[in-house]
């Protein structure tokens, strides 16, 4: 990996290090989200410590579900790097605590089922109260974002919620099956799956995009997250399956750029 004495990274090395693409890095520059520290005589982009810290923040916020316009708004507030990292660390701690509670809740439910006994509702549903994040969602995305998503979910009947979850599960199984059979990400079958996946994302209120279609960078970013986070990878049969999903979504996005 090529490095300079002041710890700069070339665009190829920086993108490879974080598992993204040079095209995505150039897109971040084009929309004013992440400018390179300098260009050399050949036009090569180089990223120094400050730019790499900003890249770290972009990737973190993207993985937390923010769209690129919202990420830019957060980063352009002028918050000091220390304050920004402290805030991001707090978000990560909250996400970890919530996951721990949900894991414990599911484990208790599974044990109870095996032993043939019932759980109290508070034990079964601990960690699944989405309204506990209302204030944070409203601060980060606005009141309309929370109200829209909350109203959308509450408007569904129990049968509709179950059907939505079943559709999500069927999509995940189809992804895992296609990956297991060695389907080419560029094949019509793989791209039909990618289109289904994007349509599913577009059906969820709050997904960054316009006209019911998610932002291309958002789609590509989610694909990267599926591979990087084993919790998401498990939905697609593990890292290999998640890598297949990511590659298919990249092909889908590239075809529309």
Coordinates of C-alpha atoms in Angstrom, one line a residue:
X1 CA 0.0 0.0 0.0
X2 CA 1.5 3.3 -1.1
X3 CA 1.8 5.9 1.7
X4 CA 3.5 9.3 1.9
X5 CA 5.5 10.5 4.9
X6 CA 2.6 12.5 6.3
X7 CA 0.2 9.5 6.3
X8 CA -1.7 10.4 3.2
X9 CA -3.5 7.6 1.3
X10 CA -4.2 7.5 -2.4
X11 CA -7.8 7.2 -3.5
X12 CA -7.2 3.6 -4.4
X13 CA -5.7 2.7 -1.1
X14 CA -8.3 4.7 0.9
X15 CA -11.2 3.1 -0.9
X16 CA -9.6 -0.4 -0.6
X17 CA -9.0 0.1 3.1
X18 CA -12.7 0.8 3.9
X19 CA -14.1 -1.6 1.3
X20 CA -15.7 0.9 -1.0
X21 CA -14.8 2.0 -4.6
X22 CA -12.9 4.9 -6.1
X23 CA -16.1 5.8 -8.0
X24 CA -17.9 6.2 -4.6
X25 CA -15.0 8.4 -3.3
X26 CA -15.2 10.6 -6.4
X27 CA -18.9 10.8 -6.0
X28 CA -18.4 12.0 -2.4
X29 CA -16.1 14.7 -3.8
X30 CA -18.6 15.7 -6.6
X31 CA -21.4 16.3 -4.1
X32 CA -19.2 18.3 -1.7
X33 CA -19.2 15.6 1.0
X34 CA -15.5 14.6 1.0
X35 CA -12.8 16.5 -0.8
X36 CA -9.3 15.1 -1.2
X37 CA -6.5 16.8 0.7
X38 CA -4.7 17.4 -2.6
X39 CA -4.3 16.4 -6.2
X40 CA -0.8 15.5 -7.5
X41 CA 0.5 16.5 -10.9
X42 CA -1.2 13.5 -12.5
X43 CA -4.5 14.4 -11.0
X44 CA -4.4 11.6 -8.4
X45 CA -6.5 12.2 -5.3
X46 CA -4.7 12.0 -1.9
X47 CA -6.3 12.0 1.5
X48 CA -4.6 13.2 4.7
X49 CA -5.5 12.6 8.3
X50 CA -8.3 15.2 8.4
X51 CA -10.0 13.8 5.3
X52 CA -9.6 10.3 6.5
X53 CA -11.3 11.2 9.8
X54 CA -14.2 12.7 7.8
X55 CA -14.4 9.5 5.8
X56 CA -14.6 7.5 9.0
X57 CA -17.5 9.7 10.1
X58 CA -19.3 9.4 6.7
X59 CA -19.0 5.6 6.9
X60 CA -20.3 5.5 10.4
X61 CA -23.3 7.7 9.7
X62 CA -24.0 5.8 6.5
X63 CA -24.1 2.5 8.5
X64 CA -26.4 4.1 11.0
X65 CA -28.9 4.7 8.1
X66 CA -28.4 8.3 7.2
X67 CA -28.6 9.4 3.6
X68 CA -25.9 11.4 2.0
X69 CA -27.7 14.8 2.3
X70 CA -28.3 14.2 6.0
X71 CA -24.7 13.1 6.5
X72 CA -23.4 16.3 4.9
X73 CA -25.7 18.3 7.1
X74 CA -24.4 16.6 10.2
X75 CA -20.7 17.0 9.3
X76 CA -21.2 20.7 8.2
X77 CA -22.4 21.7 11.6
X78 CA -18.9 22.7 12.6
X79 CA -18.7 20.4 15.6
X80 CA -15.1 19.7 16.7
X81 CA -13.7 16.3 15.7
X82 CA -13.6 15.3 19.4
X83 CA -17.2 16.2 20.0
X84 CA -18.3 14.5 16.8
X85 CA -16.5 11.3 17.7
X86 CA -17.9 11.3 21.2
X87 CA -21.4 11.7 19.8
X88 CA -20.8 8.9 17.3
X89 CA -19.4 6.6 20.0
X90 CA -22.6 7.3 22.1
X91 CA -24.7 6.2 19.2
X92 CA -22.7 3.0 18.8
X93 CA -22.9 2.2 22.5
X94 CA -26.7 2.6 22.3
X95 CA -26.9 0.4 19.3
X96 CA -24.8 -2.3 21.0
X97 CA -26.9 -2.1 24.2
X98 CA -30.1 -2.4 22.2
X99 CA -28.8 -5.4 20.3
X100 CA -27.7 -7.1 23.6
X101 CA -31.2 -6.6 25.0
X102 CA -32.9 -8.0 21.9
X103 CA -30.5 -11.0 21.8
X104 CA -31.3 -11.7 25.5
X105 CA -35.0 -11.4 24.8
X106 CA -34.9 -13.8 21.9
X107 CA -32.8 -16.3 23.9
X108 CA -35.3 -16.2 26.8
X109 CA -38.2 -16.8 24.4
X110 CA -36.4 -19.7 22.7
X111 CA -35.6 -21.3 26.1
X112 CA -39.2 -20.9 27.3
X113 CA -40.5 -22.5 24.1
X114 CA -38.2 -25.5 24.5
X115 CA -39.2 -25.9 28.2
X116 CA -42.9 -25.5 27.4
X117 CA -43.6 -22.4 29.5
X118 CA -44.9 -18.9 28.9
X119 CA -43.0 -15.6 29.3
X120 CA -44.3 -12.4 30.5
X121 CA -44.8 -9.9 27.6
X122 CA -42.3 -7.5 29.1
X123 CA -39.7 -10.3 29.0
X124 CA -40.5 -11.3 25.5
X125 CA -40.6 -7.8 24.0
X126 CA -37.7 -6.1 25.9
X127 CA -35.6 -4.2 23.4
X128 CA -38.2 -3.9 20.7
X129 CA -39.8 -0.6 21.6
X130 CA -38.9 1.6 18.6
X131 CA -40.5 4.7 20.2
X132 CA -37.6 5.0 22.6
X133 CA -35.6 6.5 19.8
X134 CA -38.2 9.1 18.8
X135 CA -36.3 12.1 20.1
X136 CA -33.0 11.0 18.5
X137 CA -34.7 10.3 15.1
X138 CA -36.4 13.7 15.2
X139 CA -33.2 15.4 15.9
X140 CA -31.2 13.7 13.2
X141 CA -33.8 13.3 10.4
X142 CA -36.6 15.7 11.4
X143 CA -40.1 15.1 12.9
X144 CA -41.6 14.2 9.6
X145 CA -39.2 11.2 9.3
X146 CA -40.2 9.7 12.6
X147 CA -43.9 10.5 12.2
X148 CA -44.0 9.0 8.7
X149 CA -42.2 5.8 9.6
X150 CA -44.2 5.4 12.8
X151 CA -47.5 6.0 11.1
X152 CA -46.6 3.6 8.3
X153 CA -45.9 0.8 10.7
X154 CA -48.8 1.4 13.1
X155 CA -51.2 1.6 10.1
X156 CA -50.5 -2.0 9.4
X157 CA -52.7 -4.7 10.8
X158 CA -51.0 -7.7 12.5
X159 CA -51.6 -9.7 9.4
X160 CA -50.0 -7.1 7.2
X161 CA -47.0 -6.9 9.5
X162 CA -46.6 -10.6 9.4
X163 CA -46.9 -10.6 5.6
X164 CA -44.3 -7.9 5.3
X165 CA -41.9 -9.9 7.5
X166 CA -42.6 -13.0 5.4
X167 CA -41.9 -11.1 2.2
X168 CA -38.6 -9.9 3.7
X169 CA -37.7 -13.4 4.7
X170 CA -38.6 -14.8 1.2
X171 CA -36.3 -12.2 -0.4
X172 CA -33.4 -13.1 1.9
X173 CA -33.9 -16.8 1.1
X174 CA -34.0 -16.2 -2.6
X175 CA -30.7 -14.2 -2.2
X176 CA -29.1 -17.1 -0.3
X177 CA -30.3 -19.7 -2.9
X178 CA -29.0 -17.7 -5.8
X179 CA -25.6 -17.2 -4.1
X180 CA -25.4 -20.9 -3.3
X181 CA -26.0 -21.9 -6.9
X182 CA -23.2 -19.6 -8.2
X183 CA -25.4 -17.2 -10.0
X184 CA -23.5 -14.5 -11.9
X185 CA -24.2 -11.1 -10.4
X186 CA -24.7 -9.6 -13.9
X187 CA -27.2 -12.3 -15.0
X188 CA -30.9 -11.4 -15.5
X189 CA -31.9 -13.6 -12.6
X190 CA -29.5 -11.8 -10.2
X191 CA -30.5 -8.4 -11.5
X192 CA -34.1 -9.2 -11.0
X193 CA -33.3 -10.0 -7.4
X194 CA -31.5 -6.7 -7.1
X195 CA -34.5 -4.8 -8.5
X196 CA -36.8 -6.6 -6.0
X197 CA -34.4 -5.6 -3.2
X198 CA -34.3 -2.0 -4.2
X199 CA -38.1 -1.9 -4.5
X200 CA -38.3 -3.3 -1.0
X201 CA -36.0 -0.6 0.3
X202 CA -38.0 2.0 -1.5
X203 CA -41.2 0.8 0.2
X204 CA -39.8 1.8 3.6
X205 CA -40.6 5.4 4.6
X206 CA -37.4 7.4 5.4
X207 CA -35.3 5.6 2.8
X208 CA -33.1 8.3 1.1
X209 CA -34.1 8.8 -2.4
X210 CA -36.8 10.4 -4.7
X211 CA -39.8 9.1 -6.6
X212 CA -39.8 5.8 -4.6
X213 CA -36.3 4.8 -5.7
X214 CA -33.4 4.9 -3.1
X215 CA -30.3 6.9 -3.8
X216 CA -27.7 4.9 -5.7
X217 CA -25.0 5.6 -3.1
X218 CA -27.4 4.4 -0.4
X219 CA -28.0 1.1 -2.2
X220 CA -24.3 0.6 -2.7
X221 CA -23.6 1.5 0.9
X222 CA -26.1 -1.0 2.3
X223 CA -24.5 -3.7 0.2
X224 CA -21.1 -2.9 1.8
X225 CA -22.7 -3.0 5.3
X226 CA -24.3 -6.4 4.6
X227 CA -20.8 -7.8 4.1
X228 CA -19.1 -5.8 6.9
X229 CA -21.6 -6.6 9.6
X230 CA -22.0 -10.3 10.4
X231 CA -25.5 -9.7 11.8
X232 CA -26.7 -8.6 8.4
X233 CA -24.6 -11.2 6.6
X234 CA -26.4 -13.9 8.5
X235 CA -29.7 -12.9 6.7
X236 CA -28.1 -13.9 3.4
X237 CA -26.4 -17.1 4.4
X238 CA -23.2 -15.6 5.7
X239 CA -20.4 -13.5 4.3
X240 CA -20.3 -15.3 1.0
X241 CA -24.0 -14.7 0.4
X242 CA -23.8 -11.1 1.6
X243 CA -20.9 -10.5 -0.8
X244 CA -23.1 -11.8 -3.7
X245 CA -25.9 -9.4 -2.7
X246 CA -23.4 -6.5 -2.5
X247 CA -22.0 -7.3 -6.0
X248 CA -25.5 -7.6 -7.5
X249 CA -26.5 -4.2 -6.0
X250 CA -23.3 -2.7 -7.3
X251 CA -24.0 -3.9 -10.8
X252 CA -27.6 -2.6 -10.5
X253 CA -26.4 0.8 -9.4
X254 CA -23.6 1.0 -12.0
X255 CA -26.2 0.4 -14.7
X256 CA -28.1 3.5 -13.6
X257 CA -25.3 5.9 -13.1

